[in-house]
Amino acid sequence: MTIVRLGYVAMSEELKNASPSQTMTFKQFQGIKDRDAAINKLERIAVSNLENCLRLLRHSKANEIHFFRLSSRLIPLANHEELSDWKYMRALKEPLREIAEFLQENHMRVDFHPDHFVLLNTLKTDTLNNSVKTLAMHHALLKGMGIDPKHRCVLHVGGVYENREKALEQFIHNWGLVSTQLQSMIMLENDDTSFTLHDTLYLCEKLGIPLVFDYHHHLAHHEDINWEEQWGRVVGTWEQSRLPVKMHISSPRSEKDFRAHAEYVDVKMFMDFLIGIKGSVPEIHCMIEAKKKDLALFKLSEDLRQIAEIEVIDGSSFLLK
């Protein structure tokens, strides 16, 4: 038997006025003549984003959801080259402490998925440096929230740059330029256009990185690789982690627009995956990447309750018999 826990991404469709991704463009920043006033406004936005994060975490607790992805856009312009002197963590100490206290009292798996511009296999030094700065920001936020940073940031492998094999080797080369502190945060995910499950497993096994299996991505881009035959290897990448295996679930918007995410998750598609892994792990955490966020989780939970092989544990957790 396997415990299945569902999570959702960053925003709530049910909870109103709770965006953790409010922002300010650099043009807007420049439009404020007093630089200190502009920085104060940035800090107020970041504090508001963190306060909304806490609201989302409380919303999750109220609905018995134990798995949540934080927005990676909590601090607008955090790594902008014109704001390199901005010590933003000082202004965020109190809201981060409040989140830390909540998470100490309410056990929950919380992590990040940094934006697509974080590229560790880039050929450009500036891009790599900016990617490392962004990862360092995530590390600081996790520490501020009292979260162990180990295996808390999901990344894609990166760009193909016209040669997939060379791009994989470039990732290995650049990995050696990243501090072990930041390396330990990272998990890798197979994607839907560039790097298959096979490609991603190659890196994860070579570098000791957990692999987050995206089932929808695999169906969109798999090159005749049978995921069930590789599942034991995926599980093996998690052996050194203190966290249960994590995967991503979403459904195609349509056959024609297969790669795009639908509003909700097709329960039959999800059950096809669950039946394939049944009994292989004691617990698995499934991050829903559907457009309807928490509403998609609520609907999938309701759909799972109608299936004979499923026993309900709580609002977002099930036993696969």
PDB file of C-alpha atoms in Angstrom:
ATOM      1  CA  MET A   1       0.000   0.000   0.000  1.00  0.00           C
ATOM      2  CA  THR A   2       1.099   3.564  -0.719  1.00  0.00           C
ATOM      3  CA  ILE A   3       0.104   6.853   0.923  1.00  0.00           C
ATOM      4  CA  VAL A   4      -0.638   9.516  -1.696  1.00  0.00           C
ATOM      5  CA  ARG A   5      -0.582  13.190  -0.681  1.00  0.00           C
ATOM      6  CA  LEU A   6      -1.716  15.986  -2.996  1.00  0.00           C
ATOM      7  CA  GLY A   7      -0.365  19.532  -3.138  1.00  0.00           C
ATOM      8  CA  TYR A   8      -0.975  22.650  -5.208  1.00  0.00           C
ATOM      9  CA  VAL A   9       1.031  25.535  -6.620  1.00  0.00           C
ATOM     10  CA  ALA A  10       1.588  28.998  -5.105  1.00  0.00           C
ATOM     11  CA  MET A  11      -1.855  30.576  -5.572  1.00  0.00           C
ATOM     12  CA  SER A  12      -5.427  29.920  -4.461  1.00  0.00           C
ATOM     13  CA  GLU A  13      -8.481  30.194  -6.685  1.00  0.00           C
ATOM     14  CA  GLU A  14     -10.714  30.010  -3.607  1.00  0.00           C
ATOM     15  CA  LEU A  15      -8.938  32.481  -1.298  1.00  0.00           C
ATOM     16  CA  LYS A  16      -9.408  36.038  -2.550  1.00  0.00           C
ATOM     17  CA  ASN A  17      -6.874  38.895  -2.584  1.00  0.00           C
ATOM     18  CA  ALA A  18      -4.048  36.610  -1.513  1.00  0.00           C
ATOM     19  CA  SER A  19      -1.497  36.850  -4.309  1.00  0.00           C
ATOM     20  CA  PRO A  20       2.072  36.062  -3.167  1.00  0.00           C
ATOM     21  CA  SER A  21       3.432  37.356  -6.484  1.00  0.00           C
ATOM     22  CA  GLN A  22       2.622  41.088  -6.443  1.00  0.00           C
ATOM     23  CA  THR A  23       5.359  42.917  -8.260  1.00  0.00           C
ATOM     24  CA  MET A  24       6.921  46.169  -9.435  1.00  0.00           C
ATOM     25  CA  THR A  25       8.752  46.620 -12.719  1.00  0.00           C
ATOM     26  CA  PHE A  26      12.124  48.314 -12.858  1.00  0.00           C
ATOM     27  CA  LYS A  27      10.509  51.087 -14.944  1.00  0.00           C
ATOM     28  CA  GLN A  28       8.048  51.696 -12.100  1.00  0.00           C
ATOM     29  CA  PHE A  29      10.936  51.658  -9.620  1.00  0.00           C
ATOM     30  CA  GLN A  30      12.801  54.266 -11.671  1.00  0.00           C
ATOM     31  CA  GLY A  31       9.646  56.385 -11.815  1.00  0.00           C
ATOM     32  CA  ILE A  32       9.918  57.060  -8.069  1.00  0.00           C
ATOM     33  CA  LYS A  33      12.449  59.892  -7.788  1.00  0.00           C
ATOM     34  CA  ASP A  34      13.410  59.181  -4.173  1.00  0.00           C
ATOM     35  CA  ARG A  35      15.393  55.917  -4.301  1.00  0.00           C
ATOM     36  CA  ASP A  36      14.868  55.168  -0.604  1.00  0.00           C
ATOM     37  CA  ALA A  37      11.115  55.599  -1.072  1.00  0.00           C
ATOM     38  CA  ALA A  38      11.230  53.262  -4.064  1.00  0.00           C
ATOM     39  CA  ILE A  39      13.084  50.614  -2.044  1.00  0.00           C
ATOM     40  CA  ASN A  40      10.594  51.032   0.810  1.00  0.00           C
ATOM     41  CA  LYS A  41       7.769  50.347  -1.656  1.00  0.00           C
ATOM     42  CA  LEU A  42       9.548  47.222  -2.913  1.00  0.00           C
ATOM     43  CA  GLU A  43       9.901  46.038   0.669  1.00  0.00           C
ATOM     44  CA  ARG A  44       6.208  46.660   1.394  1.00  0.00           C
ATOM     45  CA  ILE A  45       5.283  44.558  -1.647  1.00  0.00           C
ATOM     46  CA  ALA A  46       7.598  41.733  -0.541  1.00  0.00           C
ATOM     47  CA  VAL A  47       6.188  41.824   3.012  1.00  0.00           C
ATOM     48  CA  SER A  48       2.647  41.705   1.602  1.00  0.00           C
ATOM     49  CA  ASN A  49       3.603  38.709  -0.551  1.00  0.00           C
ATOM     50  CA  LEU A  50       4.908  36.863   2.502  1.00  0.00           C
ATOM     51  CA  GLU A  51       1.816  37.762   4.514  1.00  0.00           C
ATOM     52  CA  ASN A  52      -0.273  36.257   1.708  1.00  0.00           C
ATOM     53  CA  CYS A  53       1.964  33.165   1.785  1.00  0.00           C
ATOM     54  CA  LEU A  54       1.017  32.723   5.430  1.00  0.00           C
ATOM     55  CA  ARG A  55      -2.669  33.106   4.516  1.00  0.00           C
ATOM     56  CA  LEU A  56      -2.237  30.408   1.865  1.00  0.00           C
ATOM     57  CA  LEU A  57      -0.524  28.102   4.347  1.00  0.00           C
ATOM     58  CA  ARG A  58      -3.380  28.612   6.820  1.00  0.00           C
ATOM     59  CA  HIS A  59      -5.860  27.957   4.005  1.00  0.00           C
ATOM     60  CA  SER A  60      -4.010  24.726   3.272  1.00  0.00           C
ATOM     61  CA  LYS A  61      -4.100  23.667   6.914  1.00  0.00           C
ATOM     62  CA  ALA A  62      -7.842  24.369   7.103  1.00  0.00           C
ATOM     63  CA  ASN A  63      -8.344  22.051   4.125  1.00  0.00           C
ATOM     64  CA  GLU A  64      -5.965  19.320   5.405  1.00  0.00           C
ATOM     65  CA  ILE A  65      -3.396  19.952   2.670  1.00  0.00           C
ATOM     66  CA  HIS A  66       0.156  19.089   3.706  1.00  0.00           C
ATOM     67  CA  PHE A  67       2.093  19.958   0.542  1.00  0.00           C
ATOM     68  CA  PHE A  68       2.481  23.436  -0.975  1.00  0.00           C
ATOM     69  CA  ARG A  69       4.712  25.177  -3.509  1.00  0.00           C
ATOM     70  CA  LEU A  70       5.746  28.712  -2.638  1.00  0.00           C
ATOM     71  CA  SER A  71       5.838  31.412  -5.288  1.00  0.00           C
ATOM     72  CA  SER A  72       9.350  32.202  -6.527  1.00  0.00           C
ATOM     73  CA  ARG A  73       8.275  35.810  -7.113  1.00  0.00           C
ATOM     74  CA  LEU A  74       8.056  36.839  -3.479  1.00  0.00           C
ATOM     75  CA  ILE A  75      10.659  39.608  -3.749  1.00  0.00           C
ATOM     76  CA  PRO A  76      10.282  41.827  -6.826  1.00  0.00           C
ATOM     77  CA  LEU A  77      13.573  42.940  -8.441  1.00  0.00           C
ATOM     78  CA  ALA A  78      15.532  40.954  -5.834  1.00  0.00           C
ATOM     79  CA  ASN A  79      18.413  40.230  -8.202  1.00  0.00           C
ATOM     80  CA  HIS A  80      18.252  43.259 -10.479  1.00  0.00           C
ATOM     81  CA  GLU A  81      21.741  44.543 -11.259  1.00  0.00           C
ATOM     82  CA  GLU A  82      20.752  48.108 -10.297  1.00  0.00           C
ATOM     83  CA  LEU A  83      19.701  46.954  -6.816  1.00  0.00           C
ATOM     84  CA  SER A  84      22.754  44.935  -5.835  1.00  0.00           C
ATOM     85  CA  ASP A  85      23.111  47.002  -2.635  1.00  0.00           C
ATOM     86  CA  TRP A  86      19.552  46.264  -1.458  1.00  0.00           C
ATOM     87  CA  LYS A  87      19.622  44.143   1.733  1.00  0.00           C
ATOM     88  CA  TYR A  88      16.063  42.901   1.319  1.00  0.00           C
ATOM     89  CA  MET A  89      16.245  40.122   3.908  1.00  0.00           C
ATOM     90  CA  ARG A  90      16.410  42.671   6.745  1.00  0.00           C
ATOM     91  CA  ALA A  91      12.909  43.969   5.939  1.00  0.00           C
ATOM     92  CA  LEU A  92      11.497  40.428   5.667  1.00  0.00           C
ATOM     93  CA  LYS A  93      12.728  39.086   8.988  1.00  0.00           C
ATOM     94  CA  GLU A  94       9.396  39.427  10.819  1.00  0.00           C
ATOM     95  CA  PRO A  95       7.030  37.946   8.181  1.00  0.00           C
ATOM     96  CA  LEU A  96       9.509  35.101   7.623  1.00  0.00           C
ATOM     97  CA  ARG A  97       9.580  34.438  11.358  1.00  0.00           C
ATOM     98  CA  GLU A  98       5.771  34.232  11.414  1.00  0.00           C
ATOM     99  CA  ILE A  99       5.842  31.637   8.626  1.00  0.00           C
ATOM    100  CA  ALA A 100       8.559  29.719  10.474  1.00  0.00           C
ATOM    101  CA  GLU A 101       6.439  29.624  13.641  1.00  0.00           C
ATOM    102  CA  PHE A 102       3.425  28.396  11.681  1.00  0.00           C
ATOM    103  CA  LEU A 103       5.420  25.623  10.007  1.00  0.00           C
ATOM    104  CA  GLN A 104       6.929  24.556  13.327  1.00  0.00           C
ATOM    105  CA  GLU A 105       3.424  24.073  14.692  1.00  0.00           C
ATOM    106  CA  ASN A 106       1.933  22.609  11.501  1.00  0.00           C
ATOM    107  CA  HIS A 107       4.045  20.034   9.681  1.00  0.00           C
ATOM    108  CA  MET A 108       3.850  20.688   5.962  1.00  0.00           C
ATOM    109  CA  ARG A 109       6.089  20.026   2.965  1.00  0.00           C
ATOM    110  CA  VAL A 110       6.895  23.373   1.390  1.00  0.00           C
ATOM    111  CA  ASP A 111       9.199  23.971  -1.563  1.00  0.00           C
ATOM    112  CA  PHE A 112       9.976  26.139  -4.610  1.00  0.00           C
ATOM    113  CA  HIS A 113      10.146  25.835  -8.398  1.00  0.00           C
ATOM    114  CA  PRO A 114      12.391  28.744  -9.511  1.00  0.00           C
ATOM    115  CA  ASP A 115      11.464  30.366 -12.828  1.00  0.00           C
ATOM    116  CA  HIS A 116      12.670  29.104 -16.199  1.00  0.00           C
ATOM    117  CA  PHE A 117      15.454  31.733 -16.392  1.00  0.00           C
ATOM    118  CA  VAL A 118      17.412  29.772 -13.736  1.00  0.00           C
ATOM    119  CA  LEU A 119      19.649  27.827 -16.114  1.00  0.00           C
ATOM    120  CA  LEU A 120      22.460  25.717 -14.719  1.00  0.00           C
ATOM    121  CA  ASN A 121      23.583  24.367 -18.088  1.00  0.00           C
ATOM    122  CA  THR A 122      23.939  27.768 -19.715  1.00  0.00           C
ATOM    123  CA  LEU A 123      26.962  28.622 -21.836  1.00  0.00           C
ATOM    124  CA  LYS A 124      26.899  32.232 -20.601  1.00  0.00           C
ATOM    125  CA  THR A 125      28.759  33.225 -17.446  1.00  0.00           C
ATOM    126  CA  ASP A 126      26.366  36.095 -16.659  1.00  0.00           C
ATOM    127  CA  THR A 127      23.349  33.800 -16.892  1.00  0.00           C
ATOM    128  CA  LEU A 128      24.996  31.246 -14.630  1.00  0.00           C
ATOM    129  CA  ASN A 129      25.918  33.933 -12.087  1.00  0.00           C
ATOM    130  CA  ASN A 130      22.352  35.283 -12.074  1.00  0.00           C
ATOM    131  CA  SER A 131      21.000  31.743 -11.697  1.00  0.00           C
ATOM    132  CA  VAL A 132      23.234  31.151  -8.693  1.00  0.00           C
ATOM    133  CA  LYS A 133      22.127  34.491  -7.173  1.00  0.00           C
ATOM    134  CA  THR A 134      18.491  33.443  -7.594  1.00  0.00           C
ATOM    135  CA  LEU A 135      19.151  30.087  -5.940  1.00  0.00           C
ATOM    136  CA  ALA A 136      20.931  31.890  -3.084  1.00  0.00           C
ATOM    137  CA  MET A 137      17.805  34.039  -2.608  1.00  0.00           C
ATOM    138  CA  HIS A 138      15.681  30.877  -2.371  1.00  0.00           C
ATOM    139  CA  HIS A 139      18.130  29.426   0.140  1.00  0.00           C
ATOM    140  CA  ALA A 140      17.907  32.567   2.297  1.00  0.00           C
ATOM    141  CA  LEU A 141      14.092  32.491   2.191  1.00  0.00           C
ATOM    142  CA  LEU A 142      13.991  28.829   3.192  1.00  0.00           C
ATOM    143  CA  LYS A 143      16.360  29.450   6.090  1.00  0.00           C
ATOM    144  CA  GLY A 144      14.293  32.466   7.147  1.00  0.00           C
ATOM    145  CA  MET A 145      11.195  30.252   7.190  1.00  0.00           C
ATOM    146  CA  GLY A 146      12.954  27.656   9.299  1.00  0.00           C
ATOM    147  CA  ILE A 147      12.815  25.087   6.484  1.00  0.00           C
ATOM    148  CA  ASP A 148      15.667  22.656   5.874  1.00  0.00           C
ATOM    149  CA  PRO A 149      16.787  23.733   2.360  1.00  0.00           C
ATOM    150  CA  LYS A 150      17.720  20.200   1.294  1.00  0.00           C
ATOM    151  CA  HIS A 151      15.799  19.141  -1.832  1.00  0.00           C
ATOM    152  CA  ARG A 152      13.445  22.123  -1.885  1.00  0.00           C
ATOM    153  CA  CYS A 153      13.986  23.630  -5.365  1.00  0.00           C
ATOM    154  CA  VAL A 154      12.833  21.920  -8.555  1.00  0.00           C
ATOM    155  CA  LEU A 155      14.675  22.889 -11.741  1.00  0.00           C
ATOM    156  CA  HIS A 156      14.525  21.867 -15.380  1.00  0.00           C
ATOM    157  CA  VAL A 157      17.801  20.739 -16.935  1.00  0.00           C
ATOM    158  CA  GLY A 158      17.890  23.882 -19.128  1.00  0.00           C
ATOM    159  CA  GLY A 159      18.493  24.639 -22.791  1.00  0.00           C
ATOM    160  CA  VAL A 160      19.475  22.218 -25.537  1.00  0.00           C
ATOM    161  CA  TYR A 161      21.642  24.779 -27.384  1.00  0.00           C
ATOM    162  CA  GLU A 162      21.427  22.733 -30.610  1.00  0.00           C
ATOM    163  CA  ASN A 163      23.233  19.734 -29.096  1.00  0.00           C
ATOM    164  CA  ARG A 164      21.476  17.792 -26.350  1.00  0.00           C
ATOM    165  CA  GLU A 165      24.444  15.606 -25.407  1.00  0.00           C
ATOM    166  CA  LYS A 166      26.737  18.618 -25.060  1.00  0.00           C
ATOM    167  CA  ALA A 167      24.035  20.428 -23.069  1.00  0.00           C
ATOM    168  CA  LEU A 168      23.909  17.544 -20.593  1.00  0.00           C
ATOM    169  CA  GLU A 169      27.679  17.621 -20.205  1.00  0.00           C
ATOM    170  CA  GLN A 170      27.565  21.411 -19.780  1.00  0.00           C
ATOM    171  CA  PHE A 171      25.196  20.896 -16.838  1.00  0.00           C
ATOM    172  CA  ILE A 172      27.755  18.573 -15.228  1.00  0.00           C
ATOM    173  CA  HIS A 173      30.532  21.088 -15.832  1.00  0.00           C
ATOM    174  CA  ASN A 174      28.542  24.012 -14.400  1.00  0.00           C
ATOM    175  CA  TRP A 175      27.361  21.911 -11.445  1.00  0.00           C
ATOM    176  CA  GLY A 176      30.935  21.942 -10.197  1.00  0.00           C
ATOM    177  CA  LEU A 177      30.802  25.756 -10.083  1.00  0.00           C
ATOM    178  CA  VAL A 178      27.781  25.771  -7.748  1.00  0.00           C
ATOM    179  CA  SER A 179      28.370  25.639  -3.993  1.00  0.00           C
ATOM    180  CA  THR A 180      27.483  22.390  -2.216  1.00  0.00           C
ATOM    181  CA  GLN A 181      25.039  24.403  -0.080  1.00  0.00           C
ATOM    182  CA  LEU A 182      23.020  25.328  -3.173  1.00  0.00           C
ATOM    183  CA  GLN A 183      23.532  21.949  -4.852  1.00  0.00           C
ATOM    184  CA  SER A 184      21.816  20.258  -1.934  1.00  0.00           C
ATOM    185  CA  MET A 185      18.620  22.285  -2.541  1.00  0.00           C
ATOM    186  CA  ILE A 186      18.096  21.075  -6.061  1.00  0.00           C
ATOM    187  CA  MET A 187      15.824  18.454  -7.617  1.00  0.00           C
ATOM    188  CA  LEU A 188      15.573  17.979 -11.402  1.00  0.00           C
ATOM    189  CA  GLU A 189      12.434  17.477 -13.483  1.00  0.00           C
ATOM    190  CA  ASN A 190      12.017  15.930 -16.937  1.00  0.00           C
ATOM    191  CA  ASP A 191      10.458  18.421 -19.360  1.00  0.00           C
ATOM    192  CA  ASP A 192       8.031  18.288 -22.271  1.00  0.00           C
ATOM    193  CA  THR A 193      10.245  19.440 -25.157  1.00  0.00           C
ATOM    194  CA  SER A 194      13.980  19.069 -24.459  1.00  0.00           C
ATOM    195  CA  PHE A 195      15.159  16.589 -21.814  1.00  0.00           C
ATOM    196  CA  THR A 196      13.373  13.274 -21.404  1.00  0.00           C
ATOM    197  CA  LEU A 197      13.115  11.068 -18.343  1.00  0.00           C
ATOM    198  CA  HIS A 198      16.135   9.148 -19.669  1.00  0.00           C
ATOM    199  CA  ASP A 199      18.218  12.338 -20.042  1.00  0.00           C
ATOM    200  CA  THR A 200      17.258  13.615 -16.602  1.00  0.00           C
ATOM    201  CA  LEU A 201      17.958  10.261 -14.945  1.00  0.00           C
ATOM    202  CA  TYR A 202      21.456  10.367 -16.456  1.00  0.00           C
ATOM    203  CA  LEU A 203      22.191  13.632 -14.620  1.00  0.00           C
ATOM    204  CA  CYS A 204      20.407  12.710 -11.406  1.00  0.00           C
ATOM    205  CA  GLU A 205      22.230   9.401 -11.035  1.00  0.00           C
ATOM    206  CA  LYS A 206      25.605  10.874 -11.963  1.00  0.00           C
ATOM    207  CA  LEU A 207      25.336  13.877  -9.619  1.00  0.00           C
ATOM    208  CA  GLY A 208      23.199  12.470  -6.791  1.00  0.00           C
ATOM    209  CA  ILE A 209      20.142  14.665  -7.454  1.00  0.00           C
ATOM    210  CA  PRO A 210      16.532  13.518  -6.758  1.00  0.00           C
ATOM    211  CA  LEU A 211      14.346  13.304  -9.864  1.00  0.00           C
ATOM    212  CA  VAL A 212      10.842  14.790  -9.793  1.00  0.00           C
ATOM    213  CA  PHE A 213       8.913  12.775 -12.369  1.00  0.00           C
ATOM    214  CA  ASP A 214       6.454  14.860 -14.395  1.00  0.00           C
ATOM    215  CA  TYR A 215       3.973  12.350 -15.820  1.00  0.00           C
ATOM    216  CA  HIS A 216       2.317  14.793 -18.238  1.00  0.00           C
ATOM    217  CA  HIS A 217       5.701  15.957 -19.549  1.00  0.00           C
ATOM    218  CA  HIS A 218       6.728  12.354 -20.078  1.00  0.00           C
ATOM    219  CA  LEU A 219       3.617  11.571 -22.108  1.00  0.00           C
ATOM    220  CA  ALA A 220       4.341  14.640 -24.249  1.00  0.00           C
ATOM    221  CA  HIS A 221       8.056  13.863 -24.741  1.00  0.00           C
ATOM    222  CA  HIS A 222       9.332  10.370 -24.083  1.00  0.00           C
ATOM    223  CA  GLU A 223      10.988   8.922 -27.213  1.00  0.00           C
ATOM    224  CA  ASP A 224       9.516   5.442 -26.637  1.00  0.00           C
ATOM    225  CA  ILE A 225      10.853   5.251 -23.073  1.00  0.00           C
ATOM    226  CA  ASN A 226       8.586   3.156 -20.822  1.00  0.00           C
ATOM    227  CA  TRP A 227       8.390   5.127 -17.584  1.00  0.00           C
ATOM    228  CA  GLU A 228       7.285   2.104 -15.543  1.00  0.00           C
ATOM    229  CA  GLU A 229      10.479   0.260 -16.492  1.00  0.00           C
ATOM    230  CA  GLN A 230      12.494   3.263 -15.270  1.00  0.00           C
ATOM    231  CA  TRP A 231      10.453   3.908 -12.108  1.00  0.00           C
ATOM    232  CA  GLY A 232      12.807   1.935  -9.868  1.00  0.00           C
ATOM    233  CA  ARG A 233      15.652   4.212 -10.982  1.00  0.00           C
ATOM    234  CA  VAL A 234      13.547   7.308 -10.238  1.00  0.00           C
ATOM    235  CA  VAL A 235      12.872   6.015  -6.715  1.00  0.00           C
ATOM    236  CA  GLY A 236      16.585   5.269  -6.341  1.00  0.00           C
ATOM    237  CA  THR A 237      17.455   8.953  -6.799  1.00  0.00           C
ATOM    238  CA  TRP A 238      15.534   9.664  -3.567  1.00  0.00           C
ATOM    239  CA  GLU A 239      17.364   7.136  -1.385  1.00  0.00           C
ATOM    240  CA  GLN A 240      19.545   9.778   0.303  1.00  0.00           C
ATOM    241  CA  SER A 241      16.657  12.186   0.875  1.00  0.00           C
ATOM    242  CA  ARG A 242      14.649  12.468   4.077  1.00  0.00           C
ATOM    243  CA  LEU A 243      11.602  13.396   1.994  1.00  0.00           C
ATOM    244  CA  PRO A 244       9.120  11.110   0.220  1.00  0.00           C
ATOM    245  CA  VAL A 245       9.332  10.810  -3.567  1.00  0.00           C
ATOM    246  CA  LYS A 246       7.773  13.800  -5.331  1.00  0.00           C
ATOM    247  CA  MET A 247       6.088  13.904  -8.728  1.00  0.00           C
ATOM    248  CA  HIS A 248       4.107  16.408 -10.816  1.00  0.00           C
ATOM    249  CA  ILE A 249       0.646  15.724 -12.181  1.00  0.00           C
ATOM    250  CA  SER A 250      -1.347  17.709 -14.737  1.00  0.00           C
ATOM    251  CA  SER A 251      -3.507  16.858 -17.727  1.00  0.00           C
ATOM    252  CA  PRO A 252      -3.401  18.039 -21.362  1.00  0.00           C
ATOM    253  CA  ARG A 253      -5.711  20.912 -22.268  1.00  0.00           C
ATOM    254  CA  SER A 254      -6.661  18.971 -25.422  1.00  0.00           C
ATOM    255  CA  GLU A 255      -5.262  16.425 -27.866  1.00  0.00           C
ATOM    256  CA  LYS A 256      -4.329  19.277 -30.205  1.00  0.00           C
ATOM    257  CA  ASP A 257      -2.805  21.362 -27.403  1.00  0.00           C
ATOM    258  CA  PHE A 258      -1.332  18.402 -25.507  1.00  0.00           C
ATOM    259  CA  ARG A 259       1.538  20.171 -23.744  1.00  0.00           C
ATOM    260  CA  ALA A 260      -0.636  22.922 -22.251  1.00  0.00           C
ATOM    261  CA  HIS A 261      -2.057  22.293 -18.777  1.00  0.00           C
ATOM    262  CA  ALA A 262      -5.792  21.805 -18.335  1.00  0.00           C
ATOM    263  CA  GLU A 263      -7.781  23.545 -15.606  1.00  0.00           C
ATOM    264  CA  TYR A 264      -8.278  20.274 -13.706  1.00  0.00           C
ATOM    265  CA  VAL A 265      -6.625  16.848 -13.476  1.00  0.00           C
ATOM    266  CA  ASP A 266      -8.122  13.888 -15.303  1.00  0.00           C
ATOM    267  CA  VAL A 267      -8.592  11.324 -12.518  1.00  0.00           C
ATOM    268  CA  LYS A 268      -8.291   8.386 -14.943  1.00  0.00           C
ATOM    269  CA  MET A 269      -4.916   9.669 -16.160  1.00  0.00           C
ATOM    270  CA  PHE A 270      -3.774  10.091 -12.555  1.00  0.00           C
ATOM    271  CA  MET A 271      -4.965   6.601 -11.610  1.00  0.00           C
ATOM    272  CA  ASP A 272      -3.025   5.139 -14.559  1.00  0.00           C
ATOM    273  CA  PHE A 273       0.089   6.566 -12.929  1.00  0.00           C
ATOM    274  CA  LEU A 274      -0.840   5.471  -9.390  1.00  0.00           C
ATOM    275  CA  ILE A 275      -1.604   1.890 -10.440  1.00  0.00           C
ATOM    276  CA  GLY A 276       1.809   1.827 -12.138  1.00  0.00           C
ATOM    277  CA  ILE A 277       3.661   2.736  -8.922  1.00  0.00           C
ATOM    278  CA  LYS A 278       1.431   1.009  -6.353  1.00  0.00           C
ATOM    279  CA  GLY A 279       3.457  -0.543  -3.550  1.00  0.00           C
ATOM    280  CA  SER A 280       6.800   0.693  -4.913  1.00  0.00           C
ATOM    281  CA  VAL A 281       7.105   3.452  -2.291  1.00  0.00           C
ATOM    282  CA  PRO A 282       5.517   3.850   1.156  1.00  0.00           C
ATOM    283  CA  GLU A 283       4.497   7.452   0.403  1.00  0.00           C
ATOM    284  CA  ILE A 284       4.440   9.748  -2.617  1.00  0.00           C
ATOM    285  CA  HIS A 285       3.723  13.483  -2.832  1.00  0.00           C
ATOM    286  CA  CYS A 286       1.945  14.623  -5.993  1.00  0.00           C
ATOM    287  CA  MET A 287       2.106  18.304  -6.919  1.00  0.00           C
ATOM    288  CA  ILE A 288      -0.892  19.365  -9.009  1.00  0.00           C
ATOM    289  CA  GLU A 289       0.122  21.762 -11.793  1.00  0.00           C
ATOM    290  CA  ALA A 290      -3.389  22.486 -13.065  1.00  0.00           C
ATOM    291  CA  LYS A 291      -4.654  25.975 -13.912  1.00  0.00           C
ATOM    292  CA  LYS A 292      -7.300  25.918 -11.174  1.00  0.00           C
ATOM    293  CA  LYS A 293      -4.716  25.462  -8.380  1.00  0.00           C
ATOM    294  CA  ASP A 294      -6.433  24.490  -5.105  1.00  0.00           C
ATOM    295  CA  LEU A 295      -9.814  24.038  -6.823  1.00  0.00           C
ATOM    296  CA  ALA A 296      -8.171  21.376  -9.006  1.00  0.00           C
ATOM    297  CA  LEU A 297      -6.936  19.667  -5.825  1.00  0.00           C
ATOM    298  CA  PHE A 298     -10.418  19.746  -4.279  1.00  0.00           C
ATOM    299  CA  LYS A 299     -11.962  18.254  -7.442  1.00  0.00           C
ATOM    300  CA  LEU A 300      -9.305  15.550  -7.781  1.00  0.00           C
ATOM    301  CA  SER A 301      -9.772  14.659  -4.101  1.00  0.00           C
ATOM    302  CA  GLU A 302     -13.508  14.325  -4.667  1.00  0.00           C
ATOM    303  CA  ASP A 303     -12.974  12.201  -7.785  1.00  0.00           C
ATOM    304  CA  LEU A 304     -10.541   9.895  -5.952  1.00  0.00           C
ATOM    305  CA  ARG A 305     -13.143   9.264  -3.250  1.00  0.00           C
ATOM    306  CA  GLN A 306     -15.275   7.473  -5.855  1.00  0.00           C
ATOM    307  CA  ILE A 307     -12.569   4.907  -6.703  1.00  0.00           C
ATOM    308  CA  ALA A 308     -12.576   1.485  -5.045  1.00  0.00           C
ATOM    309  CA  GLU A 309      -8.769   1.173  -4.828  1.00  0.00           C
ATOM    310  CA  ILE A 310      -8.582   4.413  -2.816  1.00  0.00           C
ATOM    311  CA  GLU A 311      -9.107   4.822   0.928  1.00  0.00           C
ATOM    312  CA  VAL A 312      -9.494   8.375   2.252  1.00  0.00           C
ATOM    313  CA  ILE A 313      -7.105   9.527   4.998  1.00  0.00           C
ATOM    314  CA  ASP A 314      -8.012  13.232   5.090  1.00  0.00           C
ATOM    315  CA  GLY A 315      -8.795  16.142   2.769  1.00  0.00           C
ATOM    316  CA  SER A 316      -5.744  15.637   0.533  1.00  0.00           C
ATOM    317  CA  SER A 317      -4.286  12.260   1.551  1.00  0.00           C
ATOM    318  CA  PHE A 318      -5.260   8.797   0.394  1.00  0.00           C
ATOM    319  CA  LEU A 319      -4.219   5.197   0.755  1.00  0.00           C
ATOM    320  CA  LEU A 320      -3.695   3.329  -2.511  1.00  0.00           C
ATOM    321  CA  LYS A 321      -4.681  -0.228  -1.597  1.00  0.00           C
TER     322      LYS A 321
END
